[in-house]
């Protein structure tokens, strides 16, 4: 269990720092249904991440019993995921806004003020389990858990819960600021949103490079 948690935690931190979900929560906290929408988003985010990482961990980890160290399939999966993450990092870096150019804002951001809790929950699922960047990271976390604890369902499930909790810390942070700082939170949250929107591509590129290199290195070393 300890190995499964330890192997997947760096990936969970990558999900934690993903800018767009944090920006989404910030925008919800300045909308008309601030607390209801933010709470629905957090629930949707946690559940979606947990379901995906647990499914990958349990299904992949049950495929081959742990008889002689890391199974070959796990090494190959890590190498494939590492390469995909590195390719996605290159795409993010090449698509970053140039100096002095305002980054393009996703259309859903403009509509958040009209969101209901149901739409907020749906957006959380889309950003965590459908968005290719975060989906690849969550799947990588599941693969790390599966390779560290193959055949041990209890360890896989516990590690998946720890992964989901860690990955949710980023989207919880704006809500904590909102509740703790009261009226003063507006300026802090607005500055956070602006910074993350402007540096989204660079942040994601760096995260994807670090995690992709780790996955690739782990896979090669396990061959």
XYZ file of N, CA and C in Angstrom:
669
model
N 0.827 -1.203 0.000
C 0.000 0.000 0.000
C 0.868 1.263 0.000
N 1.896 1.263 0.835
C 2.787 2.415 0.897
C 3.455 2.688 -0.439
N 3.869 1.618 -1.119
C 4.508 1.790 -2.426
C 3.531 2.357 -3.439
N 2.282 1.892 -3.396
C 1.266 2.368 -4.339
C 0.988 3.855 -4.129
N 0.881 4.257 -2.865
C 0.645 5.678 -2.571
C 1.852 6.509 -2.976
N 3.045 6.036 -2.624
C 4.267 6.777 -2.933
C 4.495 6.948 -4.425
N 4.209 5.905 -5.206
C 4.414 5.966 -6.653
C 3.435 6.914 -7.330
N 2.218 7.024 -6.783
C 1.178 7.821 -7.450
C 1.099 9.271 -6.962
N 1.664 9.561 -5.796
C 1.550 10.913 -5.238
C 2.136 12.018 -6.130
N 3.315 11.805 -6.751
C 3.820 12.872 -7.630
C 2.860 13.205 -8.768
N 2.180 12.182 -9.289
C 1.207 12.411 -10.359
C -0.001 13.175 -9.809
N -0.430 12.815 -8.598
C -1.560 13.502 -7.971
C -1.251 14.982 -7.769
N -0.006 15.295 -7.433
C 0.396 16.694 -7.270
C 0.286 17.431 -8.610
N 0.607 16.719 -9.703
C 0.454 17.313 -11.027
C -0.989 17.671 -11.323
N -1.910 16.790 -10.942
C -3.337 17.068 -11.125
C -3.758 18.223 -10.222
N -3.229 18.242 -9.024
C -3.544 19.282 -8.034
C -3.246 20.678 -8.573
N -2.132 20.818 -9.305
C -1.687 22.135 -9.754
C -2.313 22.542 -11.084
N -3.103 21.686 -11.712
C -3.712 22.019 -13.002
C -4.460 23.351 -12.900
N -4.121 24.345 -13.721
C -4.679 25.696 -13.547
C -6.173 25.840 -13.839
N -6.661 25.285 -14.944
C -8.037 25.563 -15.367
C -9.093 25.148 -14.345
N -8.996 23.976 -13.706
C -9.988 23.648 -12.678
C -9.981 24.633 -11.514
N -8.791 25.112 -11.130
C -8.696 26.086 -10.043
C -9.355 27.401 -10.469
N -9.104 27.815 -11.716
C -9.728 29.026 -12.251
C -11.247 28.870 -12.264
N -11.728 27.678 -12.626
C -13.177 27.433 -12.653
C -13.796 27.650 -11.279
N -13.147 27.151 -10.228
C -13.667 27.328 -8.869
C -13.648 28.803 -8.475
N -12.569 29.497 -8.833
C -12.480 30.931 -8.525
C -13.647 31.682 -9.166
N -13.931 31.397 -10.433
C -15.024 32.069 -11.126
C -16.370 31.739 -10.499
N -16.532 30.509 -10.044
C -17.785 30.126 -9.382
C -17.963 30.857 -8.054
N -16.869 31.136 -7.380
C -16.944 31.806 -6.086
C -17.296 33.290 -6.206
N -17.230 33.826 -7.411
C -17.666 35.209 -7.611
C -18.958 35.259 -8.435
N -19.619 34.092 -8.569
C -20.892 34.032 -9.297
C -22.053 34.147 -8.302
N -23.266 34.120 -8.813
C -24.445 34.311 -7.966
C -24.694 33.120 -7.039
N -24.309 31.917 -7.467
C -24.517 30.729 -6.629
C -23.156 30.225 -6.141
N -22.400 31.100 -5.530
C -20.999 30.824 -5.211
C -20.790 29.509 -4.462
N -21.359 29.381 -3.267
C -21.084 28.211 -2.434
C -21.669 26.937 -3.028
N -22.893 26.997 -3.550
C -23.541 25.808 -4.110
C -22.781 25.296 -5.331
N -22.407 26.217 -6.234
C -21.691 25.798 -7.439
C -20.297 25.276 -7.117
N -19.596 25.964 -6.212
C -18.245 25.526 -5.847
C -18.291 24.150 -5.175
N -19.268 23.949 -4.292
C -19.394 22.652 -3.621
C -19.707 21.548 -4.620
N -20.603 21.822 -5.570
C -20.952 20.824 -6.584
C -19.736 20.492 -7.439
N -18.950 21.512 -7.788
C -17.742 21.284 -8.590
C -16.751 20.401 -7.833
N -16.539 20.704 -6.552
C -15.584 19.931 -5.759
C -16.017 18.468 -5.647
N -17.312 18.240 -5.435
C -17.821 16.867 -5.351
C -17.622 16.146 -6.676
N -18.007 16.812 -7.773
C -17.855 16.202 -9.089
C -16.412 15.898 -9.420
N -15.512 16.824 -9.070
C -14.088 16.636 -9.330
C -13.545 15.432 -8.564
N -13.812 15.397 -7.257
C -13.288 14.300 -6.433
C -13.807 12.946 -6.907
N -15.108 12.854 -7.132
C -15.710 11.575 -7.535
C -15.176 11.130 -8.892
N -15.087 12.058 -9.857
C -14.612 11.697 -11.198
C -13.167 11.203 -11.157
N -12.306 11.924 -10.428
C -10.911 11.505 -10.318
C -10.819 10.150 -9.628
N -11.567 9.975 -8.553
C -11.533 8.710 -7.816
C -11.989 7.545 -8.677
N -13.081 7.720 -9.406
C -13.612 6.629 -10.234
C -12.599 6.228 -11.303
N -12.030 7.220 -12.002
C -11.087 6.898 -13.082
C -9.833 6.230 -12.535
N -9.225 6.820 -11.509
C -7.964 6.264 -10.999
C -8.189 4.899 -10.367
N -9.319 4.705 -9.689
C -9.602 3.408 -9.075
C -9.859 2.339 -10.135
N -10.614 2.681 -11.172
C -10.880 1.712 -12.247
C -9.586 1.278 -12.928
N -8.733 2.252 -13.259
C -7.469 1.919 -13.912
C -6.611 1.065 -12.994
N -6.524 1.462 -11.722
C -5.682 0.735 -10.770
C -6.172 -0.689 -10.548
N -7.477 -0.852 -10.327
C -8.031 -2.185 -10.014
C -8.025 -3.086 -11.242
N -8.474 -2.565 -12.387
C -8.539 -3.395 -13.589
C -7.142 -3.768 -14.084
N -6.252 -2.778 -14.154
C -4.901 -3.065 -14.615
C -4.133 -3.894 -13.592
N -4.321 -3.596 -12.305
C -3.601 -4.317 -11.263
C -4.054 -5.744 -11.089
N -5.272 -6.046 -11.519
C -5.794 -7.413 -11.407
C -5.476 -8.260 -12.629
N -4.959 -7.628 -13.671
C -4.723 -8.353 -14.918
C -3.629 -9.405 -14.778
N -2.598 -9.064 -14.030
C -1.477 -9.987 -13.858
C -1.067 -10.008 -12.397
N -1.033 -11.148 -11.747
C -0.601 -11.211 -10.350
C 0.875 -10.860 -10.210
N 1.221 -10.359 -9.044
C 2.613 -9.974 -8.799
C 3.416 -11.204 -8.390
N 4.146 -11.759 -9.351
C 4.914 -12.967 -9.071
C 6.416 -12.712 -9.073
N 6.845 -11.784 -9.898
C 8.284 -11.551 -9.996
C 8.566 -10.080 -10.287
N 8.219 -9.237 -9.318
C 8.458 -7.819 -9.500
C 7.437 -7.169 -10.417
N 7.822 -6.053 -11.024
C 6.918 -5.302 -11.885
C 6.629 -6.086 -13.155
N 5.343 -6.339 -13.473
C 5.010 -7.075 -14.691
C 5.457 -6.307 -15.932
N 5.716 -7.030 -17.020
C 6.161 -6.396 -18.258
C 5.125 -5.416 -18.784
N 3.829 -5.790 -18.647
C 2.777 -4.924 -19.173
C 2.804 -3.545 -18.481
N 3.119 -3.560 -17.175
C 3.137 -2.302 -16.421
C 4.264 -1.400 -16.916
N 5.419 -1.989 -17.206
C 6.542 -1.208 -17.723
C 6.192 -0.591 -19.072
N 5.547 -1.394 -19.937
C 5.180 -0.904 -21.264
C 4.150 0.211 -21.162
N 3.151 0.035 -20.285
C 2.121 1.071 -20.100
C 2.748 2.364 -19.615
N 3.684 2.276 -18.675
C 4.348 3.483 -18.169
C 5.142 4.185 -19.262
N 5.815 3.414 -20.110
C 6.586 4.013 -21.204
C 5.657 4.724 -22.182
N 4.549 4.067 -22.535
C 3.586 4.672 -23.468
C 3.003 5.957 -22.871
N 2.586 5.897 -21.606
C 2.020 7.085 -20.963
C 3.058 8.200 -20.851
N 4.297 7.827 -20.538
C 5.368 8.828 -20.448
C 5.585 9.537 -21.770
N 5.600 8.777 -22.862
C 5.785 9.377 -24.190
C 4.616 10.296 -24.524
N 3.395 9.855 -24.243
C 2.212 10.677 -24.520
C 2.239 11.977 -23.728
N 2.632 11.891 -22.465
C 2.710 13.090 -21.630
C 3.770 14.063 -22.151
N 4.900 13.544 -22.608
C 5.951 14.404 -23.145
C 5.509 15.069 -24.452
N 4.806 14.321 -25.298
C 4.289 14.893 -26.546
C 3.270 15.995 -26.257
N 2.428 15.745 -25.257
C 1.435 16.748 -24.880
C 2.110 17.985 -24.297
N 3.217 17.768 -23.577
C 3.977 18.902 -23.028
C 4.530 19.778 -24.143
N 5.050 19.136 -25.183
C 5.573 19.889 -26.330
C 4.463 20.703 -26.985
N 3.286 20.078 -27.127
C 2.144 20.782 -27.724
C 1.745 21.987 -26.871
N 1.708 21.802 -25.548
C 1.367 22.908 -24.647
C 2.378 24.039 -24.759
N 3.648 23.690 -24.784
C 4.690 24.711 -24.835
C 4.639 25.492 -26.148
N 4.439 24.783 -27.242
C 4.385 25.443 -28.543
C 3.136 26.316 -28.681
N 2.077 25.972 -27.940
C 0.834 26.729 -28.034
C 0.712 27.842 -27.007
N 1.778 28.066 -26.227
C 1.720 29.107 -25.194
C 1.604 30.485 -25.844
N 0.903 31.410 -25.220
C 0.794 32.773 -25.782
C 2.131 33.486 -25.744
N 2.427 34.214 -26.791
C 3.683 34.964 -26.854
C 3.627 36.184 -25.939
N 4.782 36.753 -25.682
C 4.893 37.918 -24.799
C 4.012 39.060 -25.310
N 3.153 39.570 -24.424
C 2.283 40.673 -24.778
C 0.986 40.283 -25.439
N 0.809 38.991 -25.693
C -0.425 38.509 -26.330
C -1.358 37.960 -25.258
N -2.601 38.393 -25.266
C -3.582 37.935 -24.280
C -3.989 36.504 -24.594
N -3.904 35.584 -23.637
C -4.278 34.195 -23.914
C -5.761 34.052 -24.218
N -6.074 33.084 -25.067
C -7.470 32.844 -25.427
C -8.206 32.228 -24.237
N -9.346 32.778 -23.889
C -10.128 32.298 -22.750
C -11.177 31.289 -23.220
N -11.240 30.117 -22.590
C -12.261 29.138 -22.972
C -13.668 29.717 -22.855
N -14.551 29.335 -23.768
C -15.902 29.909 -23.799
C -16.693 29.605 -22.531
N -16.412 28.452 -21.899
C -17.204 28.091 -20.717
C -16.964 29.049 -19.544
N -15.837 29.735 -19.544
C -15.561 30.659 -18.445
C -16.559 31.814 -18.420
N -16.949 32.278 -19.611
C -17.883 33.402 -19.687
C -19.280 33.012 -19.227
N -19.584 31.709 -19.267
C -20.938 31.253 -18.932
C -21.080 30.824 -17.479
N -19.989 30.820 -16.716
C -20.026 30.273 -15.355
C -20.993 31.035 -14.451
N -21.152 32.333 -14.669
C -22.053 33.110 -13.816
C -23.495 32.606 -13.899
N -23.849 31.945 -15.001
C -25.205 31.431 -15.184
C -25.336 29.963 -14.778
N -24.256 29.380 -14.295
C -24.259 27.950 -13.968
C -25.195 27.628 -12.811
N -25.776 26.415 -12.885
C -26.470 25.804 -11.758
C -25.505 24.792 -11.134
N -25.785 24.289 -9.931
C -24.910 23.266 -9.350
C -24.740 22.042 -10.255
N -25.803 21.674 -10.989
C -25.700 20.529 -11.889
C -24.685 20.776 -12.996
N -24.693 21.976 -13.568
C -23.726 22.312 -14.607
C -22.313 22.393 -14.031
N -22.197 22.891 -12.808
C -20.885 22.961 -12.161
C -20.308 21.563 -11.960
N -21.158 20.640 -11.537
C -20.720 19.250 -11.356
C -20.306 18.653 -12.694
N -21.103 18.925 -13.744
C -20.770 18.405 -15.067
C -19.453 18.943 -15.587
N -19.190 20.237 -15.340
C -17.921 20.827 -15.765
C -16.753 20.164 -15.054
N -16.931 19.851 -13.778
C -15.871 19.177 -13.020
C -15.537 17.831 -13.638
N -16.555 17.088 -14.031
C -16.337 15.780 -14.662
C -15.607 15.955 -15.990
N -16.008 16.959 -16.772
C -15.370 17.200 -18.068
C -13.894 17.572 -17.899
N -13.596 18.446 -16.937
C -12.213 18.901 -16.759
C -11.311 17.823 -16.164
N -11.884 16.927 -15.367
C -11.052 15.921 -14.698
C -10.959 14.611 -15.459
N -12.070 14.149 -16.033
C -12.112 12.811 -16.619
C -12.254 12.797 -18.136
N -12.441 13.962 -18.759
C -12.599 14.017 -20.215
C -11.487 14.858 -20.850
N -11.105 15.959 -20.202
C -10.016 16.787 -20.709
C -8.751 15.938 -20.874
N -8.172 15.878 -22.085
C -7.051 14.957 -22.345
C -5.867 15.119 -21.398
N -5.530 16.373 -21.043
C -4.353 16.595 -20.193
C -4.550 15.990 -18.812
N -5.663 16.305 -18.172
C -5.903 15.771 -16.833
C -6.211 14.279 -16.869
N -6.917 13.835 -17.926
C -7.230 12.406 -18.032
C -5.952 11.581 -18.118
N -4.985 12.045 -18.917
C -3.719 11.319 -19.025
C -2.999 11.257 -17.679
N -3.057 12.356 -16.925
C -2.408 12.368 -15.617
C -3.091 11.406 -14.658
N -4.430 11.408 -14.655
C -5.166 10.519 -13.747
C -4.931 9.059 -14.129
N -4.949 8.758 -15.422
C -4.671 7.389 -15.873
C -3.252 6.987 -15.488
N -2.313 7.923 -15.598
C -0.936 7.638 -15.188
C -0.862 7.308 -13.702
N -1.659 8.029 -12.897
C -1.719 7.725 -11.467
C -2.257 6.327 -11.213
N -3.313 5.960 -11.944
C -3.860 4.608 -11.809
C -2.859 3.543 -12.209
N -2.115 3.803 -13.287
C -1.105 2.846 -13.739
C 0.017 2.701 -12.719
N 0.397 3.814 -12.095
C 1.445 3.765 -11.063
C 0.991 2.934 -9.870
N -0.273 3.103 -9.478
C -0.821 2.318 -8.367
C -0.864 0.844 -8.736
N -1.331 0.548 -9.955
C -1.457 -0.848 -10.396
C -0.114 -1.560 -10.423
N 0.918 -0.879 -10.913
C 2.231 -1.525 -11.006
C 2.890 -1.689 -9.645
N 2.549 -0.811 -8.691
C 3.144 -0.898 -7.355
C 2.445 -1.919 -6.470
N 1.151 -2.189 -6.750
C 0.410 -3.148 -5.918
C -0.471 -4.049 -6.774
N 0.125 -4.796 -7.719
C -0.686 -5.665 -8.576
C -1.337 -6.784 -7.774
N -2.632 -6.992 -8.019
C -3.341 -8.072 -7.332
C -3.834 -7.736 -5.946
N -3.460 -6.598 -5.395
C -3.879 -6.204 -4.041
C -4.962 -5.126 -4.148
N -6.218 -5.573 -4.224
C -7.324 -4.639 -4.444
C -7.466 -3.633 -3.314
N -7.317 -4.076 -2.079
C -7.450 -3.163 -0.937
C -6.434 -2.028 -1.008
N -5.183 -2.372 -1.305
C -4.138 -1.355 -1.415
C -4.423 -0.419 -2.578
N -4.922 -0.958 -3.673
C -5.232 -0.139 -4.848
C -6.337 0.869 -4.544
N -7.378 0.414 -3.854
C -8.503 1.297 -3.539
C -8.072 2.391 -2.557
N -7.328 2.029 -1.533
C -6.865 3.022 -0.557
C -5.957 4.046 -1.238
N -5.031 3.558 -2.073
C -4.135 4.468 -2.787
C -4.917 5.377 -3.732
N -5.984 4.849 -4.351
C -6.824 5.656 -5.244
C -7.526 6.769 -4.473
N -8.004 6.469 -3.269
C -8.659 7.481 -2.432
C -7.657 8.570 -2.043
N -6.445 8.167 -1.642
C -5.406 9.143 -1.284
C -5.057 9.998 -2.502
N -4.977 9.368 -3.658
C -4.684 10.095 -4.901
C -5.759 11.143 -5.167
N -7.028 10.734 -5.082
C -8.134 11.654 -5.358
C -8.178 12.806 -4.361
N -7.916 12.523 -3.091
C -7.891 13.579 -2.078
C -6.768 14.578 -2.358
N -5.591 14.062 -2.694
C -4.457 14.942 -2.996
C -4.735 15.766 -4.248
N -5.268 15.116 -5.279
C -5.553 15.802 -6.539
C -6.638 16.859 -6.392
N -7.449 16.751 -5.331
C -8.538 17.710 -5.107
C -8.107 18.912 -4.275
N -6.903 18.856 -3.708
C -6.451 19.951 -2.841
C -6.376 21.276 -3.590
N -6.015 21.230 -4.866
C -5.905 22.464 -5.646
C -7.237 23.172 -5.806
N -8.300 22.413 -6.109
C -9.606 23.045 -6.309
C -10.268 23.411 -4.981
N -9.815 22.815 -3.889
C -10.344 23.163 -2.561
C -9.743 24.487 -2.074
N -8.510 24.785 -2.477
C -7.797 25.963 -1.975
C -8.563 27.278 -2.169
N -9.125 27.559 -3.374
C -9.874 28.819 -3.506
C -11.067 28.909 -2.550
N -11.733 27.784 -2.303
C -12.866 27.789 -1.379
C -12.404 28.095 0.040
N -11.262 27.546 0.441
C -10.708 27.824 1.769
C -10.381 29.313 1.893
N -9.773 29.882 0.850
C -9.466 31.327 0.858
C -10.755 32.138 0.965
N -11.763 31.746 0.207
C -13.050 32.441 0.182
C -13.702 32.441 1.565
N -13.693 31.289 2.229
C -14.342 31.173 3.542
C -13.511 31.835 4.645
N -12.188 31.788 4.523
C -11.329 32.298 5.589
C -11.147 33.816 5.534
N -11.132 34.373 4.328
C -10.792 35.795 4.191
C -12.000 36.706 4.010
N -13.163 36.131 3.746
C -14.362 36.953 3.588
C -14.253 37.927 2.434
N -14.531 39.199 2.676
C -14.525 40.208 1.616
C -13.138 40.418 1.014
N -12.110 40.186 1.804
C -10.743 40.373 1.305
C -10.359 39.326 0.282
N -11.122 38.235 0.204
C -10.774 37.130 -0.696
C -10.910 37.512 -2.159
N -11.794 38.462 -2.471
C -12.068 38.803 -3.874
C -10.794 39.198 -4.620
N -9.985 40.065 -4.010
C -8.748 40.524 -4.657
C -7.752 39.385 -4.818
N -7.599 38.575 -3.772
C -6.659 37.451 -3.823
C -7.072 36.459 -4.904
N -8.357 36.122 -4.947
C -8.850 35.154 -5.926
C -8.744 35.695 -7.350
N -9.004 36.994 -7.520
C -8.904 37.583 -8.852
C -7.461 37.570 -9.352
N -6.520 37.872 -8.464
C -5.104 37.833 -8.839
C -4.680 36.407 -9.188
N -5.159 35.433 -8.397
C -4.845 34.029 -8.645
C -5.384 33.592 -10.002
N -6.631 33.967 -10.289
C -7.256 33.608 -11.568
C -6.472 34.205 -12.738
N -6.144 35.475 -12.657
C -5.429 36.150 -13.741
C -4.074 35.501 -14.000
N -3.337 35.225 -12.931
C -2.017 34.621 -13.078
C -2.108 33.236 -13.699
N -3.065 32.443 -13.262
C -3.172 31.073 -13.768
C -3.661 31.022 -15.211
N -4.563 31.919 -15.573
C -5.024 31.971 -16.967
C -3.864 32.333 -17.888
N -3.045 33.310 -17.482
C -1.938 33.759 -18.317
C -0.819 32.727 -18.401
N -0.633 31.914 -17.372
C 0.480 30.970 -17.353
C 0.025 29.512 -17.452
N -1.213 29.293 -17.830
C -1.755 27.942 -17.900
C -0.901 27.010 -18.769
N -0.573 27.449 -19.990
C 0.167 26.594 -20.920
C 1.553 26.243 -20.386
N 2.240 27.231 -19.811
C 3.588 26.991 -19.299
C 3.542 26.061 -18.089
N 2.599 26.302 -17.170
C 2.474 25.441 -15.984
C 2.224 23.993 -16.393
N 1.277 23.797 -17.324
C 0.943 22.442 -17.747
C 2.106 21.795 -18.496
N 2.827 22.575 -19.300
C 3.969 22.014 -20.030
C 5.030 21.494 -19.068
N 5.336 22.288 -18.039
C 6.345 21.870 -17.062
C 5.880 20.622 -16.301
N 4.624 20.629 -15.849
C 4.096 19.475 -15.126
C 4.140 18.218 -15.979
N 3.727 18.348 -17.232
C 3.689 17.184 -18.121
C 5.090 16.654 -18.412
N 6.070 17.555 -18.540
C 7.447 17.114 -18.753
C 7.965 16.337 -17.546
N 7.754 16.899 -16.355
C 8.259 16.253 -15.135
C 7.613 14.881 -14.936
N 6.293 14.822 -15.031
C 5.595 13.555 -14.784
C 5.837 12.580 -15.928
N 5.862 13.089 -17.163
C 6.142 12.226 -18.302
C 7.520 11.601 -18.214
N 8.515 12.402 -17.825
C 9.877 11.881 -17.681
C 9.940 10.830 -16.572
N 9.211 11.070 -15.478
C 9.181 10.101 -14.384
C 8.559 8.778 -14.839
N 7.415 8.861 -15.533
C 6.742 7.654 -15.998
C 7.640 6.893 -16.988
N 8.265 7.616 -17.903
C 9.126 6.993 -18.896
C 10.328 6.334 -18.226
N 10.939 7.047 -17.272
C 12.087 6.481 -16.560
C 11.707 5.254 -15.745
N 10.571 5.309 -15.060
C 10.118 4.143 -14.277
C 9.870 2.953 -15.180
N 9.253 3.206 -16.350
C 8.956 2.119 -17.270
C 10.207 1.479 -17.824
N 11.194 2.305 -18.212
C 12.435 1.776 -18.778
C 13.205 0.987 -17.722
N 13.250 1.507 -16.498
C 13.993 0.822 -15.432
C 13.361 -0.502 -15.043
N 12.054 -0.665 -15.315
C 11.364 -1.901 -14.938
C 11.447 -2.979 -16.009
N 11.977 -2.639 -17.178
C 12.089 -3.643 -18.256
C 13.136 -4.718 -17.918
